[in-house]
Amino acid sequence: PDEFGRASLPDDRAPPSRQRAASSHTSAVKRAISRLRRAVVTSKPPRPRTVDNATMRRLATLIHVVAATTAWHAADEFARLHAGAPPTTRRDRVRAEIERSVAQFDARPTPAATEALVETLLAPELRDSAVFIVDGKIFATAKFVKSSKKRGHATMLASAIRDGGLPNVAWAHVPSADGSALGPPCINGTGYAVPTTVIAKREGYAQCGVLVPNPYFGR
């Protein structure tokens, strides 16, 4: 309950009335959770007890109310990044952010520039994170495929190829849960010189990388 309470505290920038409302709801959630714990905790010897539906419904309602009073900063950042022509539908928002992320990386307009990128991806520092798609086939090192998260990425790509195909393309993939937020920009500090996909952006949309689905759902 304490951890949940801290995570649910109102944004300091919210109006005082909103802060009071959120604080009140947070206290109510704590009380409901405390009641829930008392209902399910057993003594020795075990003495099973059930939780009534009314308590569960009240707890669910209060959680929704607290969530509604908390600022959603990701939406604010998205609005700033796409202030010029804000997309309206959910599909358009996803496409707009992908295109913005891709456009941040250095263009490779000539064959020589593309060859230089391939050489960089094949170097020892990046080869085990590199993905190549050539004529509908996926190429990666054995170490890449051995990683469960990276193997899941390759499986997802194979599905995309079966469903509609992908062009000849190469990039580096970061499978970490924070998208390398704590390290140098993008993979191995290459910044926007090497196109990079990530499964998370802990520091927000502006973090380096193209956000792709996380294909790791356990075993």
XYZ file of N, CA and C in Angstrom:
657
model
N 0.824 -1.226 0.000
C 0.000 0.000 0.000
C 0.845 1.258 0.000
N 1.972 1.287 0.763
C 2.788 2.494 0.793
C 3.346 2.804 -0.582
N 3.850 1.764 -1.266
C 4.424 1.991 -2.591
C 3.351 2.484 -3.549
N 2.152 1.879 -3.466
C 1.071 2.307 -4.337
C 0.689 3.757 -4.027
N 0.685 4.076 -2.736
C 0.328 5.443 -2.351
C 1.300 6.466 -2.894
N 2.598 6.148 -2.805
C 3.595 7.095 -3.320
C 3.456 7.277 -4.819
N 3.167 6.181 -5.530
C 3.055 6.274 -6.976
C 1.812 7.036 -7.392
N 0.847 7.162 -6.490
C -0.417 7.775 -6.856
C -0.554 9.207 -6.365
N 0.493 9.778 -5.763
C 0.388 11.135 -5.267
C 0.140 12.106 -6.403
N -0.620 13.177 -6.218
C -0.948 14.106 -7.304
C 0.275 14.870 -7.771
N 0.222 15.332 -9.014
C 1.283 16.143 -9.605
C 1.315 17.497 -8.900
N 2.526 17.956 -8.489
C 2.646 19.238 -7.794
C 2.173 20.407 -8.644
N 2.162 20.197 -9.969
C 1.750 21.288 -10.830
C 0.240 21.372 -10.981
N -0.491 20.403 -10.463
C -1.935 20.410 -10.594
C -2.538 21.489 -9.685
N -3.748 21.990 -10.025
C -4.419 22.973 -9.158
C -4.627 22.407 -7.766
N -4.656 23.284 -6.733
C -4.829 22.801 -5.353
C -6.054 21.931 -5.179
N -7.176 22.298 -5.819
C -8.384 21.503 -5.665
C -8.197 20.106 -6.225
N -7.453 20.031 -7.347
C -7.184 18.725 -7.942
C -6.237 17.918 -7.067
N -5.253 18.601 -6.457
C -4.334 17.906 -5.564
C -5.075 17.335 -4.372
N -6.009 18.159 -3.795
C -6.758 17.679 -2.631
C -7.619 16.475 -3.009
N -8.236 16.550 -4.211
C -9.091 15.449 -4.649
C -8.269 14.185 -4.837
N -7.104 14.341 -5.470
C -6.249 13.173 -5.706
C -5.743 12.601 -4.393
N -5.380 13.502 -3.444
C -4.898 13.046 -2.147
C -5.989 12.293 -1.405
N -7.224 12.802 -1.504
C -8.337 12.144 -0.843
C -8.586 10.773 -1.438
N -8.541 10.701 -2.775
C -8.740 9.413 -3.428
C -7.627 8.445 -3.067
N -6.385 8.960 -2.978
C -5.256 8.097 -2.628
C -5.454 7.501 -1.239
N -5.913 8.334 -0.289
C -6.173 7.837 1.061
C -7.261 6.779 1.045
N -8.273 7.007 0.216
C -9.361 6.039 0.133
C -8.866 4.721 -0.433
N -7.965 4.814 -1.424
C -7.401 3.587 -1.994
C -6.623 2.825 -0.934
N -5.823 3.567 -0.136
C -5.056 2.924 0.933
C -5.983 2.205 1.907
N -7.092 2.870 2.263
C -8.015 2.235 3.208
C -8.645 0.979 2.602
N -8.992 1.078 1.309
C -9.601 -0.080 0.654
C -8.621 -1.239 0.569
N -7.348 -0.924 0.259
C -6.332 -1.973 0.185
C -6.116 -2.594 1.560
N -6.107 -1.742 2.603
C -5.935 -2.251 3.951
C -7.087 -3.189 4.322
N -8.303 -2.794 3.925
C -9.464 -3.653 4.198
C -9.353 -4.961 3.428
N -8.862 -4.848 2.176
C -8.707 -6.039 1.362
C -7.698 -6.992 1.985
N -6.594 -6.434 2.500
C -5.567 -7.267 3.124
C -6.118 -7.963 4.360
N -6.902 -7.238 5.154
C -7.469 -7.856 6.353
C -8.412 -8.995 5.989
N -9.065 -8.854 4.829
C -10.040 -9.865 4.433
C -9.380 -11.149 3.964
N -8.165 -11.020 3.367
C -7.533 -12.207 2.793
C -6.435 -12.781 3.674
N -5.953 -12.019 4.678
C -4.907 -12.543 5.560
C -5.499 -13.629 6.446
N -4.775 -14.729 6.583
C -5.259 -15.840 7.402
C -4.437 -15.970 8.663
N -5.020 -16.527 9.686
C -4.315 -16.758 10.946
C -3.766 -18.172 10.944
N -3.118 -18.564 11.994
C -2.585 -19.918 12.146
C -3.428 -20.662 13.177
N -3.967 -21.820 12.812
C -3.916 -22.478 11.512
C -4.700 -21.691 10.453
N -4.433 -21.931 9.151
C -5.084 -21.169 8.090
C -6.596 -21.189 8.220
N -7.168 -20.020 8.006
C -8.621 -19.896 8.075
C -9.077 -19.069 6.872
N -9.312 -19.710 5.716
C -9.618 -18.990 4.481
C -10.833 -18.093 4.634
N -10.734 -16.909 4.022
C -11.852 -15.982 3.995
C -11.965 -15.418 2.596
N -13.106 -14.934 2.214
C -13.338 -14.392 0.880
C -13.489 -12.881 0.934
N -13.289 -12.236 -0.207
C -13.451 -10.787 -0.320
C -14.759 -10.517 -1.038
N -15.599 -9.654 -0.483
C -16.895 -9.401 -1.100
C -16.728 -8.583 -2.381
N -17.653 -8.746 -3.297
C -17.595 -8.076 -4.599
C -17.653 -6.565 -4.473
N -18.359 -6.074 -3.474
C -18.481 -4.626 -3.299
C -17.119 -4.000 -3.028
N -16.289 -4.658 -2.208
C -14.945 -4.150 -1.924
C -14.108 -4.114 -3.185
N -14.169 -5.155 -3.992
C -13.400 -5.208 -5.223
C -13.846 -4.123 -6.192
N -15.143 -3.917 -6.326
C -15.643 -2.878 -7.237
C -15.223 -1.496 -6.763
N -15.295 -1.262 -5.449
C -14.908 0.036 -4.898
C -13.417 0.293 -5.133
N -12.599 -0.729 -4.921
C -11.161 -0.581 -5.127
C -10.860 -0.271 -6.586
N -11.502 -0.975 -7.508
C -11.261 -0.738 -8.935
C -11.661 0.674 -9.326
N -12.811 1.150 -8.798
C -13.276 2.499 -9.107
C -12.307 3.556 -8.598
N -11.823 3.376 -7.370
C -10.905 4.352 -6.793
C -9.582 4.399 -7.553
N -9.092 3.244 -7.990
C -7.848 3.217 -8.771
C -8.019 3.998 -10.059
N -9.175 3.843 -10.720
C -9.429 4.583 -11.957
C -9.492 6.080 -11.702
N -10.098 6.471 -10.580
C -10.214 7.889 -10.260
C -8.843 8.502 -10.011
N -7.997 7.807 -9.246
C -6.657 8.314 -8.971
C -5.860 8.424 -10.258
N -5.977 7.425 -11.130
C -5.250 7.467 -12.390
C -5.688 8.659 -13.228
N -6.983 8.994 -13.170
C -7.486 10.112 -13.972
C -7.000 11.456 -13.460
N -6.635 11.540 -12.177
C -6.189 12.816 -11.623
C -4.689 13.006 -11.715
N -3.978 12.021 -12.267
C -2.524 12.102 -12.396
C -2.160 12.536 -13.805
N -1.242 13.493 -13.948
C -0.855 13.993 -15.262
C -0.196 12.897 -16.086
N -0.524 12.844 -17.360
C 0.084 11.866 -18.265
C 1.123 12.595 -19.089
N 2.371 12.582 -18.635
C 3.415 13.392 -19.234
C 3.774 12.930 -20.636
N 3.629 11.634 -20.921
C 3.954 11.142 -22.265
C 3.073 11.821 -23.305
N 1.801 12.015 -22.997
C 0.903 12.686 -23.930
C 1.323 14.139 -24.137
N 1.782 14.795 -23.067
C 2.239 16.184 -23.193
C 3.470 16.257 -24.095
N 4.413 15.325 -23.907
C 5.619 15.337 -24.735
C 5.270 15.065 -26.195
N 4.372 14.129 -26.428
C 3.965 13.826 -27.802
C 3.361 15.059 -28.461
N 2.530 15.789 -27.725
C 1.901 16.988 -28.281
C 2.949 18.035 -28.650
N 4.010 18.162 -27.823
C 5.068 19.136 -28.140
C 5.853 18.711 -29.378
N 6.149 17.420 -29.501
C 6.941 16.944 -30.631
C 6.187 17.018 -31.945
N 4.865 16.983 -31.879
C 4.052 16.981 -33.101
C 3.088 18.168 -33.112
N 3.571 19.297 -32.629
C 2.702 20.477 -32.525
C 2.307 21.029 -33.892
N 3.168 20.853 -34.906
C 2.895 21.426 -36.226
C 1.644 20.866 -36.871
N 1.538 19.556 -36.917
C 0.384 18.891 -37.532
C 0.016 17.691 -36.674
N -0.648 17.928 -35.555
C -0.946 16.831 -34.633
C -1.849 15.775 -35.269
N -1.424 14.503 -35.258
C -2.274 13.430 -35.805
C -3.491 13.215 -34.921
N -4.553 12.722 -35.514
C -5.806 12.592 -34.768
C -6.115 11.157 -34.357
N -5.963 10.202 -35.264
C -6.297 8.823 -34.920
C -5.116 8.125 -34.251
N -5.389 7.026 -33.570
C -4.331 6.286 -32.891
C -3.307 5.747 -33.885
N -3.782 5.224 -35.016
C -2.863 4.706 -36.030
C -1.976 5.824 -36.585
N -2.575 6.990 -36.812
C -1.795 8.122 -37.328
C -0.757 8.589 -36.318
N -1.096 8.535 -35.023
C -0.130 8.947 -34.000
C 1.075 8.008 -33.971
N 0.803 6.710 -34.090
C 1.900 5.741 -34.112
C 2.780 5.976 -35.336
N 2.162 6.146 -36.494
C 2.927 6.352 -37.720
C 3.747 7.636 -37.649
N 3.153 8.703 -37.128
C 3.856 9.991 -37.044
C 5.091 9.891 -36.158
N 4.976 9.187 -35.027
C 6.122 9.069 -34.122
C 7.203 8.176 -34.711
N 6.819 7.109 -35.407
C 7.810 6.256 -36.061
C 8.566 7.047 -37.122
N 7.845 7.798 -37.946
C 8.492 8.568 -39.005
C 9.407 9.633 -38.422
N 8.997 10.256 -37.317
C 9.853 11.259 -36.682
C 11.127 10.613 -36.151
N 10.995 9.449 -35.534
C 12.158 8.759 -34.975
C 13.125 8.322 -36.071
N 12.586 7.786 -37.154
C 13.436 7.332 -38.257
C 14.174 8.514 -38.884
N 13.470 9.639 -39.031
C 14.067 10.806 -39.678
C 15.229 11.384 -38.883
N 15.341 11.059 -37.598
C 16.439 11.579 -36.791
C 17.778 10.954 -37.167
N 17.755 9.764 -37.738
C 19.000 9.073 -38.060
C 19.595 9.590 -39.368
N 20.912 9.497 -39.452
C 21.612 9.978 -40.641
C 21.128 9.224 -41.878
N 20.825 9.987 -42.925
C 20.396 9.373 -44.181
C 21.574 8.694 -44.878
N 21.275 7.665 -45.658
C 22.295 6.952 -46.431
C 21.892 7.018 -47.903
N 22.130 8.170 -48.536
C 21.588 8.390 -49.888
C 22.391 7.749 -51.013
N 23.578 7.250 -50.741
C 24.413 6.694 -51.800
C 24.822 5.265 -51.454
N 25.171 4.461 -52.465
C 25.657 3.099 -52.195
C 26.873 3.091 -51.284
N 27.769 4.055 -51.453
C 28.974 4.108 -50.619
C 28.604 4.332 -49.152
N 27.618 5.205 -48.902
C 27.194 5.469 -47.530
C 26.552 4.223 -46.916
N 25.811 3.496 -47.739
C 25.184 2.268 -47.256
C 26.237 1.213 -46.934
N 27.239 1.089 -47.783
C 28.315 0.129 -47.530
C 29.060 0.460 -46.237
N 29.235 1.759 -45.986
C 29.910 2.167 -44.752
C 29.091 1.754 -43.529
N 27.779 1.872 -43.634
C 26.921 1.458 -42.519
C 27.022 -0.045 -42.298
N 27.003 -0.812 -43.362
C 27.102 -2.263 -43.242
C 28.426 -2.650 -42.585
N 29.491 -1.982 -42.963
C 30.792 -2.269 -42.355
C 30.771 -1.966 -40.858
N 30.107 -0.884 -40.490
C 29.997 -0.539 -39.069
C 29.214 -1.604 -38.307
N 28.118 -2.073 -38.904
C 27.293 -3.085 -38.244
C 28.011 -4.435 -38.150
N 28.906 -4.709 -39.062
C 29.630 -5.977 -39.039
C 30.872 -5.941 -38.158
N 31.215 -4.757 -37.659
C 32.382 -4.649 -36.779
C 32.104 -5.392 -35.467
N 33.157 -5.815 -34.763
C 32.969 -6.610 -33.530
C 32.070 -5.946 -32.494
N 32.066 -4.608 -32.425
C 31.290 -3.913 -31.388
C 29.783 -4.042 -31.603
N 29.353 -4.222 -32.844
C 27.921 -4.179 -33.125
C 27.365 -5.442 -33.765
N 28.192 -6.335 -34.229
C 27.695 -7.440 -35.055
C 26.670 -8.313 -34.342
N 26.806 -8.465 -33.017
C 25.863 -9.318 -32.290
C 24.556 -8.600 -31.949
N 24.457 -7.343 -32.377
C 23.205 -6.595 -32.221
C 22.613 -6.216 -33.569
N 23.294 -6.601 -34.640
C 22.888 -6.183 -35.983
C 21.873 -7.139 -36.597
N 20.970 -6.569 -37.395
C 19.967 -7.332 -38.144
C 20.059 -6.905 -39.607
N 20.078 -7.887 -40.493
C 20.096 -7.613 -41.929
C 18.929 -8.356 -42.571
N 18.170 -7.663 -43.393
C 17.121 -8.300 -44.181
C 17.491 -8.107 -45.649
N 17.716 -9.213 -46.330
C 18.132 -9.188 -47.735
C 17.255 -10.163 -48.506
N 16.517 -9.622 -49.469
C 15.655 -10.451 -50.329
C 14.726 -11.348 -49.519
N 14.134 -10.780 -48.494
C 13.152 -11.521 -47.709
C 13.726 -12.498 -46.715
N 15.014 -12.473 -46.504
C 15.653 -13.369 -45.528
C 16.315 -12.539 -44.424
N 16.281 -13.069 -43.190
C 16.851 -12.387 -42.032
C 18.229 -12.975 -41.745
N 19.210 -12.102 -41.547
C 20.557 -12.537 -41.221
C 20.983 -11.915 -39.891
N 21.486 -12.749 -38.993
C 21.967 -12.299 -37.689
C 22.965 -13.329 -37.183
N 23.774 -12.946 -36.208
C 24.768 -13.874 -35.676
C 24.099 -14.901 -34.761
N 24.844 -15.981 -34.498
C 24.331 -17.016 -33.590
C 24.107 -16.452 -32.193
N 24.966 -15.518 -31.770
C 24.812 -14.908 -30.449
C 23.551 -14.065 -30.384
N 23.210 -13.402 -31.479
C 21.971 -12.624 -31.533
C 20.779 -13.551 -31.315
N 20.746 -14.646 -32.047
C 19.612 -15.564 -31.970
C 19.553 -16.269 -30.616
N 20.693 -16.433 -29.955
C 20.722 -17.111 -28.662
C 20.016 -16.303 -27.583
N 20.028 -14.980 -27.709
C 19.343 -14.119 -26.741
C 17.836 -14.238 -26.940
N 17.099 -14.517 -25.869
C 15.648 -14.727 -25.997
C 14.933 -13.486 -26.512
N 15.322 -12.305 -26.036
C 14.658 -11.081 -26.494
C 14.993 -10.772 -27.944
N 16.254 -10.951 -28.314
C 16.637 -10.689 -29.704
C 16.022 -11.734 -30.635
N 15.957 -12.979 -30.168
C 15.331 -14.020 -30.977
C 13.848 -13.702 -31.186
N 13.211 -13.164 -30.157
C 11.819 -12.750 -30.309
C 11.669 -11.639 -31.340
N 12.639 -10.730 -31.374
C 12.627 -9.661 -32.381
C 12.716 -10.263 -33.779
N 13.606 -11.233 -33.959
C 13.757 -11.877 -35.260
C 12.482 -12.633 -35.646
N 11.843 -13.275 -34.676
C 10.596 -13.990 -34.949
C 9.507 -13.032 -35.403
N 9.438 -11.875 -34.766
C 8.463 -10.865 -35.162
C 8.730 -10.381 -36.587
N 10.008 -10.191 -36.929
C 10.366 -9.766 -38.280
C 9.974 -10.833 -39.305
N 10.206 -12.094 -38.962
C 9.832 -13.179 -39.867
C 8.329 -13.167 -40.140
N 7.546 -12.875 -39.110
C 6.095 -12.782 -39.269
C 5.734 -11.628 -40.199
N 6.430 -10.493 -40.032
C 6.166 -9.335 -40.893
C 6.510 -9.647 -42.345
N 7.585 -10.381 -42.547
C 7.976 -10.758 -43.913
C 6.913 -11.661 -44.528
N 6.390 -12.607 -43.747
C 5.351 -13.496 -44.271
C 4.074 -12.737 -44.586
N 3.749 -11.746 -43.761
C 2.485 -11.031 -43.922
C 2.509 -10.004 -45.050
N 3.658 -9.500 -45.406
C 3.651 -8.481 -46.458
C 5.013 -8.146 -46.997
N 6.040 -8.650 -46.354
C 7.386 -8.415 -46.847
C 8.026 -7.178 -46.254
N 9.337 -7.164 -46.253
C 10.119 -6.012 -45.800
C 11.200 -5.739 -46.838
N 11.588 -4.484 -47.002
C 12.632 -4.158 -47.976
C 14.007 -4.576 -47.462
N 15.003 -4.502 -48.319
C 16.382 -4.752 -47.887
C 16.794 -3.632 -46.948
N 17.160 -3.992 -45.725
C 17.423 -2.982 -44.699
C 18.337 -3.578 -43.636
N 19.048 -2.696 -42.928
C 19.948 -3.149 -41.853
C 19.889 -2.150 -40.708
N 19.999 -2.661 -39.477
C 19.976 -1.793 -38.309
C 20.525 -2.545 -37.101
N 20.640 -1.869 -35.981
C 21.044 -2.478 -34.713
C 19.836 -2.498 -33.781
N 19.748 -3.528 -32.954
C 18.599 -3.672 -32.062
C 19.053 -3.691 -30.609
N 18.374 -2.900 -29.763
C 18.661 -2.833 -28.327
C 17.497 -3.495 -27.587
N 17.718 -4.624 -26.885
C 16.629 -5.326 -26.216
C 16.439 -4.947 -24.753
N 17.216 -4.004 -24.239
C 17.145 -3.681 -22.811
C 15.835 -2.989 -22.465
N 15.403 -3.168 -21.212
C 14.098 -2.665 -20.776
C 14.030 -1.149 -20.694
N 15.193 -0.472 -20.638
C 15.167 0.994 -20.583
C 15.574 1.625 -21.911
N 15.825 0.787 -22.930
C 16.231 1.331 -24.217
C 17.595 1.980 -24.181
N 18.460 1.518 -23.266
C 19.798 2.103 -23.068
C 19.720 3.555 -22.630
N 18.727 3.861 -21.810
C 18.550 5.239 -21.353
C 19.716 5.717 -20.500
N 20.359 4.785 -19.778
C 21.432 5.186 -18.862
C 22.796 5.240 -19.542
N 22.913 4.664 -20.718
C 24.194 4.643 -21.414
C 24.328 5.800 -22.387
N 25.364 5.745 -23.229
C 25.546 6.788 -24.243
C 24.419 6.739 -25.265
N 24.218 7.806 -26.036
C 23.085 7.871 -26.968
C 23.059 6.695 -27.942
N 21.922 6.081 -28.048
C 21.712 4.920 -28.913
C 22.726 3.829 -28.615
N 22.966 2.939 -29.544
C 23.761 1.759 -29.248
C 25.253 2.070 -29.265
N 25.938 1.732 -28.198
C 27.388 1.924 -28.066
C 27.825 3.364 -28.325
N 26.938 4.310 -28.051
C 27.303 5.710 -28.221
C 27.396 6.155 -29.661
N 26.814 5.390 -30.587
C 26.888 5.762 -32.001
C 25.948 6.909 -32.339
N 25.054 7.246 -31.411
C 24.129 8.337 -31.678
C 23.236 8.016 -32.862
N 23.056 9.001 -33.739
C 22.146 8.818 -34.868
C 22.874 8.380 -36.134
N 24.108 7.909 -36.009
C 24.851 7.426 -37.168
C 24.410 6.021 -37.571
N 23.961 5.230 -36.597
C 23.539 3.853 -36.863
C 22.058 3.718 -36.520
N 21.220 3.391 -37.490
C 19.794 3.206 -37.185
C 19.610 2.135 -36.119
N 18.819 2.447 -35.110
C 18.693 1.579 -33.942
C 17.232 1.450 -33.543
N 16.803 0.230 -33.259
C 15.465 0.004 -32.720
C 15.575 -0.310 -31.232
N 14.563 0.089 -30.473
C 14.520 -0.149 -29.030
C 13.130 -0.651 -28.663
N 13.043 -1.387 -27.556
C 11.742 -1.895 -27.110
C 11.156 -1.026 -26.008
N 11.895 0.004 -25.584
C 11.409 0.883 -24.525
C 12.111 2.232 -24.635
N 11.431 3.265 -24.153
C 12.025 4.601 -24.080
C 11.723 5.157 -22.692
N 12.553 4.792 -21.744
C 12.282 5.166 -20.360
C 12.342 6.664 -20.145
N 13.160 7.359 -20.932
C 13.313 8.800 -20.768
C 12.361 9.597 -21.649
N 11.477 8.925 -22.365
C 10.499 9.647 -23.175
C 10.712 9.445 -24.660
N 9.791 10.016 -25.444
C 9.825 9.845 -26.890
C 11.114 10.365 -27.511
N 11.685 11.414 -26.951
C 12.878 12.018 -27.537
C 14.128 11.158 -27.365
N 14.047 10.103 -26.565
C 15.197 9.218 -26.395
C 15.567 8.599 -27.735
N 16.863 8.405 -27.950
C 17.362 7.886 -29.220
C 16.800 6.500 -29.520
N 16.418 6.274 -30.776
C 15.950 4.953 -31.192
C 14.554 4.980 -31.770
N 14.253 3.956 -32.564
C 12.916 3.768 -33.127
C 12.206 2.728 -32.269
N 11.109 3.117 -31.662
C 10.397 2.235 -30.737
C 9.641 1.149 -31.509
N 9.899 -0.103 -31.146
C 9.225 -1.241 -31.774
C 8.606 -2.103 -30.683
N 7.669 -2.981 -31.035
C 7.043 -3.831 -30.011
C 8.071 -4.702 -29.280
N 7.815 -4.905 -28.000
C 8.633 -5.817 -27.201
C 8.088 -7.227 -27.390
N 8.812 -8.109 -28.087
C 8.264 -9.440 -28.390
C 8.497 -10.460 -27.291
N 9.025 -10.022 -26.128
C 9.373 -10.965 -25.068
C 8.217 -11.067 -24.074
N 7.544 -12.211 -24.086
C 6.399 -12.399 -23.204
C 6.610 -13.569 -22.262
N 7.857 -13.880 -21.964
C 8.136 -15.004 -21.084
C 8.201 -16.307 -21.858
N 8.273 -17.401 -21.125
C 8.424 -18.694 -21.778
C 7.060 -19.326 -22.038
